[in-house]
Coordinates of C-alpha atoms in Angstrom, one line a residue:
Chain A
X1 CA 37.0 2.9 64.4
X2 CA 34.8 0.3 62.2
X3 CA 32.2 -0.9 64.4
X4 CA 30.4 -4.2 63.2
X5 CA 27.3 -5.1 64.8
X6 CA 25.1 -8.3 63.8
X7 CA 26.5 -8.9 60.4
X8 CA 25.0 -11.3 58.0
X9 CA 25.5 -11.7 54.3
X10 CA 24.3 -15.0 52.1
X11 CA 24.2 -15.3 48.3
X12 CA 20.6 -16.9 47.8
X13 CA 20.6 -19.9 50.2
X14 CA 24.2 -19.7 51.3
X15 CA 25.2 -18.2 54.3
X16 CA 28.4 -16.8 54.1
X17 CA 28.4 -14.6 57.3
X18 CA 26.5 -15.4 60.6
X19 CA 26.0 -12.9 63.2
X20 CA 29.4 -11.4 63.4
X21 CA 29.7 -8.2 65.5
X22 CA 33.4 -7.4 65.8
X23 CA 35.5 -3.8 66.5
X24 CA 38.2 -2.8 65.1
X25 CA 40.2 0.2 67.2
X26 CA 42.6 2.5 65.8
X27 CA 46.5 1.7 65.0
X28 CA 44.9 -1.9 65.4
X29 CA 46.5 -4.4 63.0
X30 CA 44.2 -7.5 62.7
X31 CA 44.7 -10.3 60.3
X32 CA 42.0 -12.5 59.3
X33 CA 42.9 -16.2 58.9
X34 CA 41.1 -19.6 58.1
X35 CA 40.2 -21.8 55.9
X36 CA 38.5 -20.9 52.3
X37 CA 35.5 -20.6 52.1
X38 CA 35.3 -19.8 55.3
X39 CA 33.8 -16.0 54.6
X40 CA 37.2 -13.9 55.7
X41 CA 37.4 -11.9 52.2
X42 CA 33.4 -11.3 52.1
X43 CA 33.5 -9.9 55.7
X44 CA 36.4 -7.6 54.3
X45 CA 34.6 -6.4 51.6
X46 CA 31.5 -5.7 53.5
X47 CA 33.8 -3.4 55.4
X48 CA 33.9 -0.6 52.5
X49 CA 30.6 -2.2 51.2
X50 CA 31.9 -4.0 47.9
X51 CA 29.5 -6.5 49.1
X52 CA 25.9 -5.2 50.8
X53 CA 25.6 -7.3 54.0
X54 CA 21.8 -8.9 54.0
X55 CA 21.2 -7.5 57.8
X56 CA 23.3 -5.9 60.3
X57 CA 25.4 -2.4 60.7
X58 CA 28.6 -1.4 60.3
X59 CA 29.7 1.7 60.9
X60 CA 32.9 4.1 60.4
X61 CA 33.8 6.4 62.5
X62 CA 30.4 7.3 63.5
X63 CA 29.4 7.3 59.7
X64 CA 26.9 4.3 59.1
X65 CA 28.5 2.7 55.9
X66 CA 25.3 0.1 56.0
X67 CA 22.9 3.4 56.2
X68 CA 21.4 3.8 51.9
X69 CA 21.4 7.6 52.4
X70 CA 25.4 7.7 53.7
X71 CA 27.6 8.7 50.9
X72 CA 29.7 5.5 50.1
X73 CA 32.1 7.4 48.1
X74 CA 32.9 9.6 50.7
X75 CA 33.5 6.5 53.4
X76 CA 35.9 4.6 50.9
X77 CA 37.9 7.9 50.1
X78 CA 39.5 6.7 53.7
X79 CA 39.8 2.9 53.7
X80 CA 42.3 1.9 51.1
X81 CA 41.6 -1.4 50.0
X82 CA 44.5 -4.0 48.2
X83 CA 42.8 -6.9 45.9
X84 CA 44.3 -10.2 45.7
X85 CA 44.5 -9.7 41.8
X86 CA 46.0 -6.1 42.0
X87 CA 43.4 -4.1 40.1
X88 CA 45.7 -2.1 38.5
X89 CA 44.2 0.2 35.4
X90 CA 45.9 -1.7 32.7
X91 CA 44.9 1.4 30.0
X92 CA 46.8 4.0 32.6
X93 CA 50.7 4.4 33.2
X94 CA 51.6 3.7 36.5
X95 CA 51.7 7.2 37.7
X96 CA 48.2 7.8 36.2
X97 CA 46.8 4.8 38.6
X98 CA 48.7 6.2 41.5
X99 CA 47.1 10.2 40.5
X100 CA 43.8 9.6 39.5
X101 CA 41.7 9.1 42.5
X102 CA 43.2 12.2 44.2
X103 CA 42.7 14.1 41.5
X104 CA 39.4 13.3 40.8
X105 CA 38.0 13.5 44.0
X106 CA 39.4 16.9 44.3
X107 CA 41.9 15.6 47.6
X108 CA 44.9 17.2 45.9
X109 CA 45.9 19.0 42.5
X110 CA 47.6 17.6 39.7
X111 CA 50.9 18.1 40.4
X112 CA 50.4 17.7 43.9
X113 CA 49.1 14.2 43.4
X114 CA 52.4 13.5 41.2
X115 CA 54.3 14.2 44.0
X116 CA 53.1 12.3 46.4
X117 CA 53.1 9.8 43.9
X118 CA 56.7 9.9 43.5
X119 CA 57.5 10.2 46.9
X120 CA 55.2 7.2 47.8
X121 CA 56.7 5.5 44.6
X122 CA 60.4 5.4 46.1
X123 CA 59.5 4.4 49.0
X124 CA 58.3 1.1 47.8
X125 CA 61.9 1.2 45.4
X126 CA 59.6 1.6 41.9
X127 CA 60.2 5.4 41.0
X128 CA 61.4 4.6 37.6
X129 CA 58.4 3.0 36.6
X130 CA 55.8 5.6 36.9
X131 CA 55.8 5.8 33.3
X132 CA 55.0 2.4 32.6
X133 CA 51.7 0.5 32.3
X134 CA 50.8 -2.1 34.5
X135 CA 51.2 -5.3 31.7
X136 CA 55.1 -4.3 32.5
X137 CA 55.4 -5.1 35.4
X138 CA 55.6 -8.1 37.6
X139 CA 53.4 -9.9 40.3
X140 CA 54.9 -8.3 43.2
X141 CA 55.7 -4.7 41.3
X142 CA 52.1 -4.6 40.9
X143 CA 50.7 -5.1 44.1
X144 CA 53.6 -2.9 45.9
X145 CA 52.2 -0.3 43.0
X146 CA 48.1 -0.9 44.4
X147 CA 49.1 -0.6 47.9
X148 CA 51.0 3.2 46.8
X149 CA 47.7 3.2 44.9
X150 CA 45.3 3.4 48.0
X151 CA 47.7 4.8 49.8
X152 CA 47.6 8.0 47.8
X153 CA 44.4 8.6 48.9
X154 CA 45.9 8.9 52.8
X155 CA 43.4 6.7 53.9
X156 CA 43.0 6.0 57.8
X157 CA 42.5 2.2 57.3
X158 CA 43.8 -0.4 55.0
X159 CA 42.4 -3.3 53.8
X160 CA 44.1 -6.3 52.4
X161 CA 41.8 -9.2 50.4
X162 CA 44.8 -11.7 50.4
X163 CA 47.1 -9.5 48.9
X164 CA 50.0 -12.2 48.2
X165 CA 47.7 -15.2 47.4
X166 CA 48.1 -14.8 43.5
X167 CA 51.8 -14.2 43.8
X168 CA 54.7 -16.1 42.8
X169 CA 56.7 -17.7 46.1
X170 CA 59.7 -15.3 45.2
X171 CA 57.7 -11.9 45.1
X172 CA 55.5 -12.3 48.5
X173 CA 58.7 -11.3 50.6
X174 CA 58.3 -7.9 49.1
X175 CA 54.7 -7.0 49.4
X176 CA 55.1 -8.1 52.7
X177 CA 57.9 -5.8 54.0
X178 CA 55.8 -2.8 52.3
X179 CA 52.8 -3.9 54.7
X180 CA 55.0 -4.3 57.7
X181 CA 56.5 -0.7 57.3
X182 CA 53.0 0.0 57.1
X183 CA 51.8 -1.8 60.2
X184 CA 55.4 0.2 61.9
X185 CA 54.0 3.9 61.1
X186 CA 50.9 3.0 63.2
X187 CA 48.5 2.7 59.8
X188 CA 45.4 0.4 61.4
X189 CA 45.0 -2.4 58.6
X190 CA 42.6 -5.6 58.1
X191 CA 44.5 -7.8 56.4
X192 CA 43.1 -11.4 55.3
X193 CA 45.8 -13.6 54.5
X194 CA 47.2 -17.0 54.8
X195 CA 50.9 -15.9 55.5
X196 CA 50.8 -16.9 59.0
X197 CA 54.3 -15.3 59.2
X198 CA 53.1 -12.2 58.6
X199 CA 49.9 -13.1 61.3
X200 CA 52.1 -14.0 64.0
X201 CA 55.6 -11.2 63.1
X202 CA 52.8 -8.0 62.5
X203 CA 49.3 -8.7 63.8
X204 CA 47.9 -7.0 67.2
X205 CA 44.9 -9.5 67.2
X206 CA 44.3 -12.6 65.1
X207 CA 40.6 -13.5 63.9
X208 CA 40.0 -17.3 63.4
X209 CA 37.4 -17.3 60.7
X210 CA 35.5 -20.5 59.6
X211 CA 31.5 -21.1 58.3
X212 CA 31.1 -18.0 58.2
X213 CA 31.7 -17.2 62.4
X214 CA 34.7 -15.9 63.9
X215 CA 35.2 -18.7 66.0
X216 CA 38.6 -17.6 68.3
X217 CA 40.8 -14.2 68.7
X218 CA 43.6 -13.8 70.4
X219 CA 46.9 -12.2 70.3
X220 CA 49.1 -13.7 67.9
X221 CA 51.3 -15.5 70.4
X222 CA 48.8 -17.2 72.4
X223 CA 46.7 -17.7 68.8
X224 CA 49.5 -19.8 68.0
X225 CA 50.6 -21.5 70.5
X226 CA 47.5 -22.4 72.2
X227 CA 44.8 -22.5 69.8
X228 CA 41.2 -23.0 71.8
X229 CA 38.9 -24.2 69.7
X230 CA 39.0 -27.8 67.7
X231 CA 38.4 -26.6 64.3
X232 CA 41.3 -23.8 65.0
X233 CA 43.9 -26.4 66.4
X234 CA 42.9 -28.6 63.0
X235 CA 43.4 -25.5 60.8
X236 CA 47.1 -24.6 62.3
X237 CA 47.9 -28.4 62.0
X238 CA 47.5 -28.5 58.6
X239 CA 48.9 -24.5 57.4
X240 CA 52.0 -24.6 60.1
Chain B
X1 CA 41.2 4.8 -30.7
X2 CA 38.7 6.7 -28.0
X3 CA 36.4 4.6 -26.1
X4 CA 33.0 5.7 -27.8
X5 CA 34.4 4.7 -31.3
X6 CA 35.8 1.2 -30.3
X7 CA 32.1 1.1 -28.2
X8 CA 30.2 2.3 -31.6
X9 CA 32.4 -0.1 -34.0
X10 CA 31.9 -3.2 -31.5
X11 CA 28.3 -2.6 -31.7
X12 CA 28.4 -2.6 -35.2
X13 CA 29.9 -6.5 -35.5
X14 CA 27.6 -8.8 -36.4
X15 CA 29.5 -11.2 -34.7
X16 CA 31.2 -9.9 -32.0
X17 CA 33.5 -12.1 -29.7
X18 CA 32.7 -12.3 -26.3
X19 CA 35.2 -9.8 -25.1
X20 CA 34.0 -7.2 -27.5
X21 CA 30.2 -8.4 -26.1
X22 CA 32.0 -7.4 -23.0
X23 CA 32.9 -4.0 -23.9
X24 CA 29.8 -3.1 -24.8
X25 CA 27.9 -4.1 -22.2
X26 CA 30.5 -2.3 -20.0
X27 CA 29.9 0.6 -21.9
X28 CA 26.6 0.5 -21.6
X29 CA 26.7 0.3 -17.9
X30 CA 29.5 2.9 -17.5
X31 CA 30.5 5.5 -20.1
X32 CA 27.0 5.6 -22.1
X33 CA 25.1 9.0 -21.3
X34 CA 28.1 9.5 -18.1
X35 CA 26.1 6.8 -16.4
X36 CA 28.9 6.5 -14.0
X37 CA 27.7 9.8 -12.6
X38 CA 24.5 8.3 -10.9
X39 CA 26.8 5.3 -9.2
X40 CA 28.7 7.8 -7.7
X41 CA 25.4 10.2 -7.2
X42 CA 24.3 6.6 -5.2
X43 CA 27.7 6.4 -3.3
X44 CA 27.3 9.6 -1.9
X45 CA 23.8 8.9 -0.7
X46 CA 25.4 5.1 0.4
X47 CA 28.0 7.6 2.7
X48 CA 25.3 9.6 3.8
X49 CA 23.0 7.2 5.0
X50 CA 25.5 5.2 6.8
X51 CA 26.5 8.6 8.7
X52 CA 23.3 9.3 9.6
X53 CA 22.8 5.6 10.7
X54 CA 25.6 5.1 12.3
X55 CA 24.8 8.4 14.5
X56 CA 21.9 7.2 15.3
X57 CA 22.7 3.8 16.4
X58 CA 25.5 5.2 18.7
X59 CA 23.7 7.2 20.1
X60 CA 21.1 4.5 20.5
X61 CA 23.3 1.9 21.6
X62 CA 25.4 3.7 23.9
X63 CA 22.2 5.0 25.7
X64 CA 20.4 1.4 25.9
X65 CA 23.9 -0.3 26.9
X66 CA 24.5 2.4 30.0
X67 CA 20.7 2.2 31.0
X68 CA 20.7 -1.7 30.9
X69 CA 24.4 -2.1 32.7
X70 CA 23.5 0.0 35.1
X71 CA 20.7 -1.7 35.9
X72 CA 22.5 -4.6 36.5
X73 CA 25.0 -2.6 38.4
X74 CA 22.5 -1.4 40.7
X75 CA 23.1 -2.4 44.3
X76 CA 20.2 -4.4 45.0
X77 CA 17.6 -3.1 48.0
X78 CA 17.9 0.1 47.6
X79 CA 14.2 1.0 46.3
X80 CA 14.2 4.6 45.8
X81 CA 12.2 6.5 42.7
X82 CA 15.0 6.1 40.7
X83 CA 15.5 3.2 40.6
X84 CA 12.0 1.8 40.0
X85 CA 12.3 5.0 37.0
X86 CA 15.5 2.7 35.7
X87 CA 13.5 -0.4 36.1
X88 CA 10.9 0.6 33.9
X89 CA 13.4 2.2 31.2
X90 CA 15.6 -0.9 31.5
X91 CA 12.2 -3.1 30.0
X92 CA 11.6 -0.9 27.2
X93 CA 15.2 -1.1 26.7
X94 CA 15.0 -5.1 26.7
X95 CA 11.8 -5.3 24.4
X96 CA 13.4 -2.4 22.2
X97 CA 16.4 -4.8 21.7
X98 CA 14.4 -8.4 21.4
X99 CA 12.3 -6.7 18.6
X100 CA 14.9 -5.6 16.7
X101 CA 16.7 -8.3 16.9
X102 CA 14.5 -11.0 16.5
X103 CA 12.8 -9.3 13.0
X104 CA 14.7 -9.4 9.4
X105 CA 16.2 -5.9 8.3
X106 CA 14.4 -6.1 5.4
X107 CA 11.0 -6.2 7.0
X108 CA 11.8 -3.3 9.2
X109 CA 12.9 -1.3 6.3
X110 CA 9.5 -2.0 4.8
X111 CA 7.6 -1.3 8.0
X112 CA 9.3 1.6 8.2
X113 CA 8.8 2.9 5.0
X114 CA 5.6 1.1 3.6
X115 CA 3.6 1.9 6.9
X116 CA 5.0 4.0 9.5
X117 CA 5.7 6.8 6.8
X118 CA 4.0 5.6 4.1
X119 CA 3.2 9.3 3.4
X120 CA 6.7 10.7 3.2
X121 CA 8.7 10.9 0.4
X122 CA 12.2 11.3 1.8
X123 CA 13.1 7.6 1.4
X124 CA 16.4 8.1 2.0
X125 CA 15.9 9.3 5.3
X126 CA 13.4 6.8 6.9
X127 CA 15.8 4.9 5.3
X128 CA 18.5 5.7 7.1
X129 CA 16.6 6.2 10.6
X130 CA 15.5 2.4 9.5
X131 CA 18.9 1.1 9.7
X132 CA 20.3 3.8 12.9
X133 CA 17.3 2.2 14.9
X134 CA 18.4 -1.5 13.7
X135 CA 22.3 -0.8 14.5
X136 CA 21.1 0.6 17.5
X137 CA 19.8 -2.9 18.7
X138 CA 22.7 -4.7 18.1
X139 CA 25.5 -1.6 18.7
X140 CA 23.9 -2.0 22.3
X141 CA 24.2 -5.5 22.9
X142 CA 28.2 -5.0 21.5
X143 CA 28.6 -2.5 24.7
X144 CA 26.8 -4.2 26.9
X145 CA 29.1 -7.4 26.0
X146 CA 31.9 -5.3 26.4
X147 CA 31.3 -3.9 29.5
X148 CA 30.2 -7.1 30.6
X149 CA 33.3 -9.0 29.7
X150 CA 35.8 -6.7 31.9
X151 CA 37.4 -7.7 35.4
X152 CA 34.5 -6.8 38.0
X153 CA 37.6 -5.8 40.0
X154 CA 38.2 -3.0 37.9
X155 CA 35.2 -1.4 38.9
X156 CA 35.7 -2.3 42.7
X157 CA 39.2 -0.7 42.4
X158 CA 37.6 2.6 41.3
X159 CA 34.9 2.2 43.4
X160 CA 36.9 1.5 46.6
X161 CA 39.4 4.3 45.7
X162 CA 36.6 6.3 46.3
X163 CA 35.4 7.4 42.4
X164 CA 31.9 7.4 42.0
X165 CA 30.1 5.2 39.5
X166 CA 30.3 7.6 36.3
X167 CA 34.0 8.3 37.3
X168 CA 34.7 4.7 36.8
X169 CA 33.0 4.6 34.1
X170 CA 34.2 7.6 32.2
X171 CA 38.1 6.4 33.1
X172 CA 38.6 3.1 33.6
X173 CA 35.5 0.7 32.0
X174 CA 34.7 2.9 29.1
X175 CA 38.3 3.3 27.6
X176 CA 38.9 -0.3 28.0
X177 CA 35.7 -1.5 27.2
X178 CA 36.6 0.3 24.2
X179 CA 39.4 -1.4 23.3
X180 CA 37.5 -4.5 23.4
X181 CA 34.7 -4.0 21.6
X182 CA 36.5 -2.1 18.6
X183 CA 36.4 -5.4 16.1
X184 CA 32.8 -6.3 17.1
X185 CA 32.1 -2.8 16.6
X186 CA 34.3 -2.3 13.2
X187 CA 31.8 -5.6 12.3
X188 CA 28.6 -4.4 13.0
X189 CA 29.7 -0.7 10.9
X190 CA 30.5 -3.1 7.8
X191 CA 27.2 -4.4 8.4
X192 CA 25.3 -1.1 8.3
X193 CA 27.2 0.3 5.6
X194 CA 26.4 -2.9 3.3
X195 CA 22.9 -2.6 4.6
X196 CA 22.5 0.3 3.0
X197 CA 22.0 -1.3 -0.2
X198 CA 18.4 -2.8 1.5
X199 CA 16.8 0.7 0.7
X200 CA 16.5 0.6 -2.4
X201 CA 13.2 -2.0 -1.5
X202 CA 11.4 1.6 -0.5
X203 CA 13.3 3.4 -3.2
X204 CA 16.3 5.0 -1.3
X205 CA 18.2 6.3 -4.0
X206 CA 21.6 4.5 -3.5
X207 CA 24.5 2.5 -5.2
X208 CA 21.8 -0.3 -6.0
X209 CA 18.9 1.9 -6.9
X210 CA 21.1 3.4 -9.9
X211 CA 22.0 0.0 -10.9
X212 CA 18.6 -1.5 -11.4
X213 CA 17.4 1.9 -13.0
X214 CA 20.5 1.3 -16.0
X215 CA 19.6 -2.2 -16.0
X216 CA 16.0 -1.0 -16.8
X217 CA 17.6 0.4 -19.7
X218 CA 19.8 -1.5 -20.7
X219 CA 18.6 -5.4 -19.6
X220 CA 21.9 -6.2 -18.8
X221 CA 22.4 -6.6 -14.9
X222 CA 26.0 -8.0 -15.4
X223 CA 27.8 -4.8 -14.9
X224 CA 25.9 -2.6 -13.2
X225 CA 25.4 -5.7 -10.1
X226 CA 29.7 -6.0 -10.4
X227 CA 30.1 -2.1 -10.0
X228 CA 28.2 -2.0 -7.2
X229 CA 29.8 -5.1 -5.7
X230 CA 33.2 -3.3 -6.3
X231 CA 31.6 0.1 -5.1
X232 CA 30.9 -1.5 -1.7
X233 CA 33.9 -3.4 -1.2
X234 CA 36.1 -0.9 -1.8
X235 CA 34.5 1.3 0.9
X236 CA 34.7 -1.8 3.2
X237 CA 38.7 -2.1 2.6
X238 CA 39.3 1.7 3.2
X239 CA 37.2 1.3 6.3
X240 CA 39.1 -1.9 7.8
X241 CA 42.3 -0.3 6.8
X242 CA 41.5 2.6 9.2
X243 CA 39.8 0.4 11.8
X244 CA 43.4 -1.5 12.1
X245 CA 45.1 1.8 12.1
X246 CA 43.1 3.0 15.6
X247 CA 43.0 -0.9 16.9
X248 CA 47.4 -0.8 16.8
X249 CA 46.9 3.0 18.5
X250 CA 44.7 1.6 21.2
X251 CA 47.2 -1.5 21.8
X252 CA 49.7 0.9 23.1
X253 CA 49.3 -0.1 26.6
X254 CA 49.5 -3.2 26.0
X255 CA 53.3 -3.4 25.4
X256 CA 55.7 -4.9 27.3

């Protein structure tokens, strides 16, 4: 489905990602783990090109993402993408946030888009906020509300840049039952995370991610319990 | 008592106290020969200048701000016509704004009008294209700070929700970009409107040009200088009074 072939992005001097040619197949679910720093949220955002890669190709289901003539809009219209920080429109109401991309890109009408909305809305419990604006809300209210975001655009893959990382303890548990119900119906999702939890209860393949190089993937059971690599075995002896 | 008789007996006294001094030279500024028409004659010039100026420096500004940000925006590598096209308008954008900025009002004004259209006679108006092209400058630099100063992940939320650029723009950095910028903005209009006063230097015919032409008459600047003082700052209250009204208007997302 995303095919990644020889990927390399640096910021001046700094490489942040080495070589990295990696597949991701349908209904997959792979979560992206390691230390900061380690270049797990840039190689996500190269994925729907909020960061050019420096060399290398990734393409999306056949469409070459990397490729200047390609339309980006068009690409991103199907991967959904969840920000550590939300992203919300603070100067929208919710249901506005939810509608607009639809709408705008012509995917549905108006009051098509509210519907979908709604229905989307409920199931993530928050239906009686689609009239509010984002500074209502809290931590995890928000991101539930950017995941029915990019989900409104029925996207065929999700991405998630450490979607619980700026929440409080108390709120992660929700964002992270939305995802799994996610990961159930069979949506394929990148998620980069440090809830290794979540890695080990919902992942089909875990990536171990440090300098910049996946270093080790494996299933989440064997991941965990017998990590290969030194840096890997350090890593889960200091998050587990 | 009317006003003319207590002005003619006052200027009768031979010695007059100072508040009756006062009066007259109130008089003299105001009431005598309806000279209070020709402040008013140079408020609506004042009102019409800053229009026109503040037009033009929208205009202006918006236009440099978008070129320039986008610019900046631009995803780097991708080397087509266009973009060397934006590269070149970005640096006249850039030298446009140092210019401006780095030379006194004043000087422009008299460049403008002294030189550049030396020949015309509609002072008001170069005035007033004097001061749009001025605001311009630094109504571009208050956009570009504003657009600036937002969450990148704003526009890497409409971005990867599949909006294009302007999209983004247009609905979610513009309005709030707005928002921000509306007391920097409210700042810079106070300034233009009280610039108006500079062109009377190539004989603009506003507030300040009818002063000095009664003080040629009468060699008392007291008054006249005060009512124009008064003049402007009463059009600077109404101003901020609306500008608070559409600031609290704006802050209605912001409740909680």
């Amino acid at each position: 489905m995303i095919d990644v072939k020889h990927l390399t992005k640096s910021f001046g001097d700094h490489l942040v990602l080495n070589d990295i040619s990696e597949h991701i197949y349908p209904g997959e679910k792979v979560v992206v783990i390691g230390p900061s720093g380690s270049g797990k949220s840039t190689f996500l955002r190269c994925l729907n090109l909020l960061e050019s890669p420096t060399s290398g190709t990734i393409t999306f289901n056949g469409m070459e993402i990397t490729n200047p003539k390609s339309n980006i809009d068009l690409i991103r219209r199907q991967m959904g993408m969840v920000f550590q920080h939300f992203n919300l429109f603070p100067n929208m109401t919710i249901r506005k946030n939810i509608t607009l991309a639809p709408v705008r890109t012509g995917l549905m009408k108006q009051n098509e888009a509210d519907e979908v909305a709604m229905t989307l809305l409920r199931r993530v419990g928050l239906e009686e906020k689609a009239d509010a604006y984002p500074a209502q809300l809290s931590g995890g209210q928000k991101q539930r509300i950017a995941i029915v975001r990019a989900l409104a655009m029925q996207p065929k893959v999700m991405l998630f840049d450490e979607p619980t990382s700026a929440l409080d303890p108390e709120m992660v548990g929700e964002v992270l039952d939305v995802m799994k119900e996610l990961a159930n119906e069979g949506m394929t999702m990148v998620v980069v995370t440090h809830e290794m939890g979540f890695a080990r209860e919902v992942a089909s393949r875990v990536l171990f991610m440090a300098d910049g190089n996946i270093l080790e993937q494996n299933s989440p059971k064997e991941f965990f319990a017998n990590p290969q690599h030194e840096r890997t075995k350090l890593f889960l002896s200091k998050v587990l | 008592m009317d006003l003319a008789q207590l002005y003619e007996t006052f200027k009768g006294l031979e010695n007059p106290s100072i508040w009756q001094e006062f009066y007259v030279k109130f008089y003299n500024a105001w009431f005598f020969e309806d000279r209070w028409m020709s402040y008013f004659r140079g408020l609506v010039t004042t009102i019409e200048v800053t229009v026109i100026a503040l037009m033009i420096g929208v205009i202006l500004g918006v236009l440099v701000a978008v070129i320039r940000t986008a610019h900046d925006q631009q995803r780097p590598g991708s080397k087509n016509i266009l973009n060397i096209l934006l590269g070149i308008v970005n640096l006249v954008c850039k030298i446009y704004v140092t210019i401006i900025r780095g030379t006194p009002m004043m000087v422009q004004l008299m460049i403008m009008g002294f030189v550049i259209f030396a020949s015309s006679r509609e002072a008001t108006l170069v005035g007033a294209l004097a001061l749009g092209i001025n605001s311009g400058a630094y109504v571009a630099e208050i956009i570009r700070g504003g657009l600036m100063s937002l969450d990148p992940g704003q526009m890497e939320a409409g971005r990867s929700l599949g909006l294009g650029y302007l999209d983004t723009m247009r609905f979610i950095i513009i309005p709030q970009a707005f928002k921000a910028i509306l007391p920097a903005l409210g700042n810079e209009f106070i300034v233009l409107l009280k610039d108006t006063s500079l062109i009377s230097v190539i004989a603009g015919k506003e507030i300040v040009y009818f002063a000095r032409a009664i003080i040629t008459k009468t060699y008392e600047p007291m008054f006249p200088y005060l009512i124009t003082a008064v003049m402007y700052l009463i059009m600077v209250l109404i101003f901020t009074w609306l500008q608070t009204k559409l600031e609290r208007r704006l802050r209605q997302s912001d409740r909680r």
